PDB file of C-alpha atoms in Angstrom:
ATOM      1  CA  UNK A  12      94.694  80.978  96.913  1.00  0.00           C
ATOM      2  CA  UNK A  13      94.959  84.872  96.692  1.00  0.00           C
ATOM      3  CA  UNK A  14      98.064  86.486  98.053  1.00  0.00           C
ATOM      4  CA  UNK A  15      97.860  88.399 101.383  1.00  0.00           C
ATOM      5  CA  UNK A  16      96.838  91.903 101.315  1.00  0.00           C
ATOM      6  CA  UNK A  17      99.910  94.153 101.271  1.00  0.00           C
ATOM      7  CA  UNK A  18     100.546  96.907 103.697  1.00  0.00           C
ATOM      8  CA  UNK A  19      98.321  99.913 102.892  1.00  0.00           C
ATOM      9  CA  UNK A  20      99.603 103.478 103.410  1.00  0.00           C
ATOM     10  CA  UNK A  21      97.368 106.445 104.406  1.00  0.00           C
ATOM     11  CA  UNK A  22      97.329 109.836 102.912  1.00  0.00           C
ATOM     12  CA  UNK A  23      94.964 112.341 104.544  1.00  0.00           C
ATOM     13  CA  UNK A  24      94.088 115.168 102.061  1.00  0.00           C
ATOM     14  CA  UNK A  25      94.737 118.781 103.400  1.00  0.00           C
ATOM     15  CA  UNK A  26      91.525 120.770 104.267  1.00  0.00           C
ATOM     16  CA  UNK A  27      92.109 123.236 101.373  1.00  0.00           C
ATOM     17  CA  UNK A  28      92.043 120.659  98.513  1.00  0.00           C
ATOM     18  CA  UNK A  29      88.754 121.102  96.697  1.00  0.00           C
ATOM     19  CA  UNK A  30      89.506 118.941  93.492  1.00  0.00           C
ATOM     20  CA  UNK A  31      91.836 116.119  92.803  1.00  0.00           C
ATOM     21  CA  UNK A  32      92.535 114.368  89.474  1.00  0.00           C
ATOM     22  CA  UNK A  33      93.854 110.902  88.459  1.00  0.00           C
ATOM     23  CA  UNK A  34      95.639 109.818  85.245  1.00  0.00           C
ATOM     24  CA  UNK A  35      97.519 106.651  84.473  1.00  0.00           C
ATOM     25  CA  UNK A  36      98.948 104.557  81.674  1.00  0.00           C
ATOM     26  CA  UNK A  37     100.095 107.289  79.380  1.00  0.00           C
ATOM     27  CA  UNK A  38     103.056 105.290  78.248  1.00  0.00           C
ATOM     28  CA  UNK A  39     105.000 108.330  77.252  1.00  0.00           C
ATOM     29  CA  UNK A  40     107.708 107.801  74.799  1.00  0.00           C
ATOM     30  CA  UNK A  41     109.641 109.862  72.310  1.00  0.00           C
ATOM     31  CA  UNK A  42     108.282 107.877  69.404  1.00  0.00           C
ATOM     32  CA  UNK A  43     104.800 109.096  70.221  1.00  0.00           C
ATOM     33  CA  UNK A  44     105.045 112.847  70.292  1.00  0.00           C
ATOM     34  CA  UNK A  45     101.425 113.580  69.926  1.00  0.00           C
ATOM     35  CA  UNK A  46     100.409 111.798  73.360  1.00  0.00           C
ATOM     36  CA  UNK A  47     103.414 113.525  74.837  1.00  0.00           C
ATOM     37  CA  UNK A  48     102.242 117.017  73.671  1.00  0.00           C
ATOM     38  CA  UNK A  49      98.740 116.304  74.817  1.00  0.00           C
ATOM     39  CA  UNK A  50      99.987 115.325  78.320  1.00  0.00           C
ATOM     40  CA  UNK A  51     102.072 118.604  78.452  1.00  0.00           C
ATOM     41  CA  UNK A  52      99.136 120.680  77.541  1.00  0.00           C
ATOM     42  CA  UNK A  53      97.015 119.030  80.299  1.00  0.00           C
ATOM     43  CA  UNK A  54      99.784 119.398  82.888  1.00  0.00           C
ATOM     44  CA  UNK A  55      99.865 123.194  82.023  1.00  0.00           C
ATOM     45  CA  UNK A  56      96.079 123.482  82.003  1.00  0.00           C
ATOM     46  CA  UNK A  57      95.028 121.494  85.199  1.00  0.00           C
ATOM     47  CA  UNK A  58      93.603 123.486  88.040  1.00  0.00           C
ATOM     48  CA  UNK A  59      93.234 120.432  90.405  1.00  0.00           C
ATOM     49  CA  UNK A  60      94.718 120.920  94.053  1.00  0.00           C
ATOM     50  CA  UNK A  61      96.332 117.731  93.398  1.00  0.00           C
ATOM     51  CA  UNK A  62      97.183 115.381  90.677  1.00  0.00           C
ATOM     52  CA  UNK A  63      97.769 111.688  91.124  1.00  0.00           C
ATOM     53  CA  UNK A  64      99.753 109.662  88.451  1.00  0.00           C
ATOM     54  CA  UNK A  65      98.836 106.024  89.018  1.00  0.00           C
ATOM     55  CA  UNK A  66     101.616 104.347  87.124  1.00  0.00           C
ATOM     56  CA  UNK A  67     103.015 103.702  83.737  1.00  0.00           C
ATOM     57  CA  UNK A  68     103.401 107.432  83.051  1.00  0.00           C
ATOM     58  CA  UNK A  69     106.369 106.179  80.904  1.00  0.00           C
ATOM     59  CA  UNK A  70     106.544 103.256  78.356  1.00  0.00           C
ATOM     60  CA  UNK A  71     109.752 102.230  79.842  1.00  0.00           C
ATOM     61  CA  UNK A  72     112.304 103.429  82.638  1.00  0.00           C
ATOM     62  CA  UNK A  73     115.600 102.021  82.786  1.00  0.00           C
ATOM     63  CA  UNK A  74     117.035 104.198  85.726  1.00  0.00           C
ATOM     64  CA  UNK A  75     117.252 107.839  86.798  1.00  0.00           C
ATOM     65  CA  UNK A  76     120.468 108.127  84.980  1.00  0.00           C
ATOM     66  CA  UNK A  77     118.582 108.140  81.654  1.00  0.00           C
ATOM     67  CA  UNK A  78     117.861 111.726  82.302  1.00  0.00           C
ATOM     68  CA  UNK A  79     120.349 113.840  80.324  1.00  0.00           C
ATOM     69  CA  UNK A  80     120.252 117.530  79.484  1.00  0.00           C
ATOM     70  CA  UNK A  81     117.696 118.292  76.802  1.00  0.00           C
ATOM     71  CA  UNK A  82     116.553 114.618  76.165  1.00  0.00           C
ATOM     72  CA  UNK A  83     113.176 113.270  76.267  1.00  0.00           C
ATOM     73  CA  UNK A  84     113.441 112.173  79.935  1.00  0.00           C
ATOM     74  CA  UNK A  85     114.606 115.563  80.742  1.00  0.00           C
ATOM     75  CA  UNK A  86     111.781 117.264  79.026  1.00  0.00           C
ATOM     76  CA  UNK A  87     109.329 115.109  80.862  1.00  0.00           C
ATOM     77  CA  UNK A  88     111.060 116.049  84.202  1.00  0.00           C
ATOM     78  CA  UNK A  89     110.640 119.628  83.380  1.00  0.00           C
ATOM     79  CA  UNK A  90     107.093 119.270  82.840  1.00  0.00           C
ATOM     80  CA  UNK A  91     106.501 117.581  85.987  1.00  0.00           C
ATOM     81  CA  UNK A  92     108.532 119.968  87.905  1.00  0.00           C
ATOM     82  CA  UNK A  93     106.631 123.041  86.353  1.00  0.00           C
ATOM     83  CA  UNK A  94     103.303 121.461  87.535  1.00  0.00           C
ATOM     84  CA  UNK A  95     104.529 120.462  90.907  1.00  0.00           C
ATOM     85  CA  UNK A  96     105.412 124.164  91.642  1.00  0.00           C
ATOM     86  CA  UNK A  97     101.909 125.052  91.228  1.00  0.00           C
ATOM     87  CA  UNK A  98     100.041 122.008  92.853  1.00  0.00           C
ATOM     88  CA  UNK A  99     100.851 118.812  94.533  1.00  0.00           C
ATOM     89  CA  UNK A 100     101.774 115.858  92.289  1.00  0.00           C
ATOM     90  CA  UNK A 101     102.022 112.291  93.366  1.00  0.00           C
ATOM     91  CA  UNK A 102     103.516 109.517  91.361  1.00  0.00           C
ATOM     92  CA  UNK A 103     102.927 105.754  91.941  1.00  0.00           C
ATOM     93  CA  UNK A 104     105.056 103.107  90.182  1.00  0.00           C
ATOM     94  CA  UNK A 105     103.529 101.180  87.321  1.00  0.00           C
ATOM     95  CA  UNK A 106     104.628  97.901  85.706  1.00  0.00           C
ATOM     96  CA  UNK A 107     106.536  99.977  83.032  1.00  0.00           C
ATOM     97  CA  UNK A 108     108.218 102.419  85.211  1.00  0.00           C
ATOM     98  CA  UNK A 109     108.839 100.822  88.623  1.00  0.00           C
ATOM     99  CA  UNK A 110     112.466 101.830  88.369  1.00  0.00           C
ATOM    100  CA  UNK A 111     111.713 105.474  88.775  1.00  0.00           C
ATOM    101  CA  UNK A 112     113.951 106.403  91.672  1.00  0.00           C
ATOM    102  CA  UNK A 113     114.562 108.842  94.458  1.00  0.00           C
ATOM    103  CA  UNK A 114     116.791 111.075  92.213  1.00  0.00           C
ATOM    104  CA  UNK A 115     114.083 111.540  89.579  1.00  0.00           C
ATOM    105  CA  UNK A 116     111.292 112.183  92.061  1.00  0.00           C
ATOM    106  CA  UNK A 117     113.515 114.710  93.931  1.00  0.00           C
ATOM    107  CA  UNK A 118     114.405 116.425  90.546  1.00  0.00           C
ATOM    108  CA  UNK A 119     110.666 116.773  89.596  1.00  0.00           C
ATOM    109  CA  UNK A 120     109.357 117.707  93.199  1.00  0.00           C
ATOM    110  CA  UNK A 121     106.830 115.139  93.094  1.00  0.00           C
ATOM    111  CA  UNK A 122     105.777 112.848  95.926  1.00  0.00           C
ATOM    112  CA  UNK A 123     106.315 109.055  95.476  1.00  0.00           C
ATOM    113  CA  UNK A 124     103.162 107.232  96.667  1.00  0.00           C
ATOM    114  CA  UNK A 125     103.075 103.778  97.904  1.00  0.00           C
ATOM    115  CA  UNK A 126     101.085 101.073  96.233  1.00  0.00           C
ATOM    116  CA  UNK A 127      98.522 100.726  97.475  1.00  0.00           C
ATOM    117  CA  UNK A 128      97.500 103.955  99.327  1.00  0.00           C
ATOM    118  CA  UNK A 129      94.298 105.141 100.849  1.00  0.00           C
ATOM    119  CA  UNK A 130      93.457 108.703  99.988  1.00  0.00           C
ATOM    120  CA  UNK A 131      91.202 110.267 102.742  1.00  0.00           C
ATOM    121  CA  UNK A 132      89.423 113.102 100.786  1.00  0.00           C
ATOM    122  CA  UNK A 133      85.837 114.552 100.937  1.00  0.00           C
ATOM    123  CA  UNK A 134      85.113 112.524 104.040  1.00  0.00           C
ATOM    124  CA  UNK A 135      85.562 109.331 101.971  1.00  0.00           C
ATOM    125  CA  UNK A 136      88.258 106.707 101.699  1.00  0.00           C
ATOM    126  CA  UNK A 137      89.682 105.903  98.221  1.00  0.00           C
ATOM    127  CA  UNK A 138      91.913 103.120  97.721  1.00  0.00           C
ATOM    128  CA  UNK A 139      94.588 103.942  95.040  1.00  0.00           C
ATOM    129  CA  UNK A 140      96.707 101.381  93.340  1.00  0.00           C
ATOM    130  CA  UNK A 141      98.226 100.833  89.885  1.00  0.00           C
ATOM    131  CA  UNK A 142      96.378  97.532  89.690  1.00  0.00           C
ATOM    132  CA  UNK A 143      98.789  95.045  88.305  1.00  0.00           C
ATOM    133  CA  UNK A 144      99.323  93.335  91.575  1.00  0.00           C
ATOM    134  CA  UNK A 145      95.558  92.277  91.395  1.00  0.00           C
ATOM    135  CA  UNK A 146      95.756  90.718  88.117  1.00  0.00           C
ATOM    136  CA  UNK A 147      96.167  87.216  89.560  1.00  0.00           C
ATOM    137  CA  UNK A 148      95.085  85.210  86.451  1.00  0.00           C
ATOM    138  CA  UNK A 149      98.207  86.415  84.667  1.00  0.00           C
ATOM    139  CA  UNK A 150     100.456  84.004  86.417  1.00  0.00           C
ATOM    140  CA  UNK A 151     103.398  84.596  84.121  1.00  0.00           C
ATOM    141  CA  UNK A 152     103.262  88.287  84.768  1.00  0.00           C
ATOM    142  CA  UNK A 153     102.945  87.847  88.419  1.00  0.00           C
ATOM    143  CA  UNK A 154     106.121  85.655  88.493  1.00  0.00           C
ATOM    144  CA  UNK A 155     107.989  88.231  86.472  1.00  0.00           C
ATOM    145  CA  UNK A 156     106.684  91.047  88.591  1.00  0.00           C
ATOM    146  CA  UNK A 157     107.894  89.309  91.818  1.00  0.00           C
ATOM    147  CA  UNK A 158     111.328  88.661  90.170  1.00  0.00           C
ATOM    148  CA  UNK A 159     111.929  92.333  88.962  1.00  0.00           C
ATOM    149  CA  UNK A 160     110.653  93.932  91.955  1.00  0.00           C
ATOM    150  CA  UNK A 161     113.296  92.276  94.158  1.00  0.00           C
ATOM    151  CA  UNK A 162     115.951  94.448  95.592  1.00  0.00           C
ATOM    152  CA  UNK A 163     118.574  92.074  94.271  1.00  0.00           C
ATOM    153  CA  UNK A 164     117.281  92.148  90.693  1.00  0.00           C
ATOM    154  CA  UNK A 165     117.126  95.872  90.661  1.00  0.00           C
ATOM    155  CA  UNK A 166     120.418  96.372  92.112  1.00  0.00           C
ATOM    156  CA  UNK A 167     122.023  94.038  89.547  1.00  0.00           C
ATOM    157  CA  UNK A 168     120.071  95.708  86.586  1.00  0.00           C
ATOM    158  CA  UNK A 169     120.858  99.238  87.509  1.00  0.00           C
ATOM    159  CA  UNK A 170     124.529  98.410  87.830  1.00  0.00           C
ATOM    160  CA  UNK A 171     124.637  97.633  84.072  1.00  0.00           C
ATOM    161  CA  UNK A 172     125.759 100.327  81.545  1.00  0.00           C
ATOM    162  CA  UNK A 173     122.727 102.524  80.346  1.00  0.00           C
ATOM    163  CA  UNK A 174     123.067 101.181  76.783  1.00  0.00           C
ATOM    164  CA  UNK A 175     122.742  97.566  77.989  1.00  0.00           C
ATOM    165  CA  UNK A 176     119.670  98.490  80.115  1.00  0.00           C
ATOM    166  CA  UNK A 177     118.024 100.257  77.140  1.00  0.00           C
ATOM    167  CA  UNK A 178     118.696  97.191  74.890  1.00  0.00           C
ATOM    168  CA  UNK A 179     117.159  94.638  77.674  1.00  0.00           C
ATOM    169  CA  UNK A 180     114.080  97.083  77.852  1.00  0.00           C
ATOM    170  CA  UNK A 181     113.651  97.224  74.093  1.00  0.00           C
ATOM    171  CA  UNK A 182     113.718  93.392  73.923  1.00  0.00           C
ATOM    172  CA  UNK A 183     111.076  93.131  76.647  1.00  0.00           C
ATOM    173  CA  UNK A 184     108.921  95.453  74.797  1.00  0.00           C
ATOM    174  CA  UNK A 185     109.097  93.485  71.642  1.00  0.00           C
ATOM    175  CA  UNK A 186     108.246  90.357  73.705  1.00  0.00           C
ATOM    176  CA  UNK A 187     105.158  92.273  75.123  1.00  0.00           C
ATOM    177  CA  UNK A 188     104.091  93.424  71.618  1.00  0.00           C
ATOM    178  CA  UNK A 189     104.423  89.891  70.223  1.00  0.00           C
ATOM    179  CA  UNK A 190     102.159  88.629  73.102  1.00  0.00           C
ATOM    180  CA  UNK A 191      99.503  91.224  72.279  1.00  0.00           C
ATOM    181  CA  UNK A 192      99.538  90.190  68.647  1.00  0.00           C
ATOM    182  CA  UNK A 193      98.678  86.521  69.638  1.00  0.00           C
ATOM    183  CA  UNK A 194      95.365  87.974  70.991  1.00  0.00           C
ATOM    184  CA  UNK A 195      96.551  87.815  74.664  1.00  0.00           C
ATOM    185  CA  UNK A 196      95.351  91.194  76.059  1.00  0.00           C
ATOM    186  CA  UNK A 197      95.720  92.593  79.494  1.00  0.00           C
ATOM    187  CA  UNK A 198      94.405  90.364  82.207  1.00  0.00           C
ATOM    188  CA  UNK A 199      91.717  91.876  84.454  1.00  0.00           C
ATOM    189  CA  UNK A 200      91.798  92.525  88.121  1.00  0.00           C
ATOM    190  CA  UNK A 201      90.597  89.687  90.282  1.00  0.00           C
ATOM    191  CA  UNK A 202      87.289  90.795  91.850  1.00  0.00           C
ATOM    192  CA  UNK A 203      87.744  88.759  95.252  1.00  0.00           C
ATOM    193  CA  UNK A 204      91.114  90.165  95.771  1.00  0.00           C
ATOM    194  CA  UNK A 205      90.076  93.752  94.971  1.00  0.00           C
ATOM    195  CA  UNK A 206      87.198  93.270  97.504  1.00  0.00           C
ATOM    196  CA  UNK A 207      89.706  91.930 100.157  1.00  0.00           C
ATOM    197  CA  UNK A 208      92.037  94.936  99.653  1.00  0.00           C
ATOM    198  CA  UNK A 209      89.063  97.250 100.066  1.00  0.00           C
ATOM    199  CA  UNK A 210      87.689  95.626 103.144  1.00  0.00           C
ATOM    200  CA  UNK A 211      91.231  95.608 104.700  1.00  0.00           C
ATOM    201  CA  UNK A 212      91.594  99.416 103.949  1.00  0.00           C
ATOM    202  CA  UNK A 213      88.033 100.009 105.146  1.00  0.00           C
ATOM    203  CA  UNK A 214      87.534 101.967 101.830  1.00  0.00           C
ATOM    204  CA  UNK A 215      84.400 101.494  99.661  1.00  0.00           C
ATOM    205  CA  UNK A 216      85.997 102.646  96.305  1.00  0.00           C
ATOM    206  CA  UNK A 217      89.234 101.697  94.412  1.00  0.00           C
ATOM    207  CA  UNK A 218      90.817 103.753  91.732  1.00  0.00           C
ATOM    208  CA  UNK A 219      93.273 102.136  89.532  1.00  0.00           C
ATOM    209  CA  UNK A 220      94.801 101.758  85.970  1.00  0.00           C
ATOM    210  CA  UNK A 221      96.941  98.929  84.340  1.00  0.00           C
ATOM    211  CA  UNK A 222      94.228  97.016  82.481  1.00  0.00           C
ATOM    212  CA  UNK A 223      93.329  99.578  79.779  1.00  0.00           C
ATOM    213  CA  UNK A 224      89.766  98.683  80.399  1.00  0.00           C
ATOM    214  CA  UNK A 225      88.104 101.976  81.633  1.00  0.00           C
ATOM    215  CA  UNK A 226      84.856 101.094  83.488  1.00  0.00           C
ATOM    216  CA  UNK A 227      83.155 101.223  86.610  1.00  0.00           C
ATOM    217  CA  UNK A 228      82.576  97.909  88.569  1.00  0.00           C
ATOM    218  CA  UNK A 229      80.124  97.189  91.423  1.00  0.00           C
ATOM    219  CA  UNK A 230      81.763  94.444  93.539  1.00  0.00           C
ATOM    220  CA  UNK A 231      78.885  94.063  95.887  1.00  0.00           C
ATOM    221  CA  UNK A 232      78.625  94.753  99.634  1.00  0.00           C
ATOM    222  CA  UNK A 233      78.995  98.470  98.973  1.00  0.00           C
ATOM    223  CA  UNK A 234      82.271  98.094  97.213  1.00  0.00           C
ATOM    224  CA  UNK A 235      83.252  99.511  93.789  1.00  0.00           C
ATOM    225  CA  UNK A 236      86.388 100.059  91.651  1.00  0.00           C
ATOM    226  CA  UNK A 237      86.885 102.583  88.832  1.00  0.00           C
ATOM    227  CA  UNK A 238      89.356 101.893  86.098  1.00  0.00           C
ATOM    228  CA  UNK A 239      91.333 104.640  84.565  1.00  0.00           C
ATOM    229  CA  UNK A 240      91.799 105.018  80.818  1.00  0.00           C
ATOM    230  CA  UNK A 241      95.166 104.667  79.088  1.00  0.00           C
ATOM    231  CA  UNK A 242      96.234 107.443  76.727  1.00  0.00           C
ATOM    232  CA  UNK A 243      96.702 107.349  72.963  1.00  0.00           C
ATOM    233  CA  UNK A 244      95.625 110.514  71.206  1.00  0.00           C
ATOM    234  CA  UNK A 245      96.257 108.859  67.722  1.00  0.00           C
ATOM    235  CA  UNK A 246      93.843 106.081  68.319  1.00  0.00           C
ATOM    236  CA  UNK A 247      90.415 106.028  66.751  1.00  0.00           C
ATOM    237  CA  UNK A 248      88.760 107.440  68.836  1.00  0.00           C
ATOM    238  CA  UNK A 249      91.564 109.188  70.708  1.00  0.00           C
ATOM    239  CA  UNK A 250      91.946 108.004  74.336  1.00  0.00           C
ATOM    240  CA  UNK A 251      93.013 110.558  76.896  1.00  0.00           C
ATOM    241  CA  UNK A 252      90.801 110.548  80.053  1.00  0.00           C
ATOM    242  CA  UNK A 253      91.089 112.304  83.372  1.00  0.00           C
ATOM    243  CA  UNK A 254      89.236 111.215  86.353  1.00  0.00           C
ATOM    244  CA  UNK A 255      88.135 114.020  88.791  1.00  0.00           C
ATOM    245  CA  UNK A 256      86.845 114.149  92.407  1.00  0.00           C
ATOM    246  CA  UNK A 257      85.340 117.482  93.085  1.00  0.00           C
ATOM    247  CA  UNK A 258      83.940 118.639  96.335  1.00  0.00           C
ATOM    248  CA  UNK A 259      81.414 120.869  94.611  1.00  0.00           C
ATOM    249  CA  UNK A 260      79.736 117.942  92.589  1.00  0.00           C
ATOM    250  CA  UNK A 261      78.196 115.265  94.616  1.00  0.00           C
ATOM    251  CA  UNK A 262      75.510 112.590  93.737  1.00  0.00           C
ATOM    252  CA  UNK A 263      72.040 112.211  95.171  1.00  0.00           C
ATOM    253  CA  UNK A 264      73.478 110.676  98.457  1.00  0.00           C
ATOM    254  CA  UNK A 265      75.690 113.769  99.012  1.00  0.00           C
ATOM    255  CA  UNK A 266      78.826 111.945  98.256  1.00  0.00           C
ATOM    256  CA  UNK A 267      81.558 112.942  95.841  1.00  0.00           C
ATOM    257  CA  UNK A 268      81.485 110.662  92.902  1.00  0.00           C
ATOM    258  CA  UNK A 269      84.287 110.140  90.407  1.00  0.00           C
ATOM    259  CA  UNK A 270      83.721 111.923  86.981  1.00  0.00           C
ATOM    260  CA  UNK A 271      85.291 110.894  83.593  1.00  0.00           C
ATOM    261  CA  UNK A 272      86.558 113.873  81.700  1.00  0.00           C
ATOM    262  CA  UNK A 273      87.910 113.857  78.113  1.00  0.00           C
ATOM    263  CA  UNK A 274      91.264 115.625  77.769  1.00  0.00           C
ATOM    264  CA  UNK A 275      89.304 118.609  76.176  1.00  0.00           C
ATOM    265  CA  UNK A 276      87.014 118.951  79.169  1.00  0.00           C
ATOM    266  CA  UNK A 277      89.547 118.162  81.867  1.00  0.00           C
TER     267      UNK A 277
END
């Protein structure tokens, strides 16, 4: 049986917004500088009125105290803050960076977004989520998710010394990579659960990341979901897509439709 639909937040777009963009699953880490540089270039170049980061901006986040003057996390914070001074930036937790806290959000001047949230833009309702809570077939991950999202677990983990937290995160990443090498990829979103979320939200369209399977899915009954790309500019071919909603570009029905853009065309 599918779990109950979670509480869904609402975000009405201000009337002056003309273009909004979505990215997710960049998995930024100091060990992959090319993707970091590509993200920084995009953040400087975007002209969207609002940018939505739908989770897993970072490969791992062990607590806001990881930000120290001049280090990798600090440089990322500076990039976020510079963009947020020019346009609104929204951040949603992913499965890798769910420990991003109020201190980091405040430092970066970004807005933390509940998962899930309905964005009311262009006279349409868009349901935004990271997507991991809908991957019901991955029962091991769903149990792990429930465990680490509990307030008790997070309080205990964040009370550990920073070095110990980093060691634990490294071990978890190694386990994740080992699992991938066995051929166990990312589970996909449960279609029935996604439809239930959309119906409850009274939104015809879902936008999410997490699965690393960029595609457009017709769920029937007028419901759709669009999956964001992950980023890896060293892959062949490189992966670095932005999803854009633009008031000036509409489909044959007169509705705004999502457009996939490569990093170069974003």
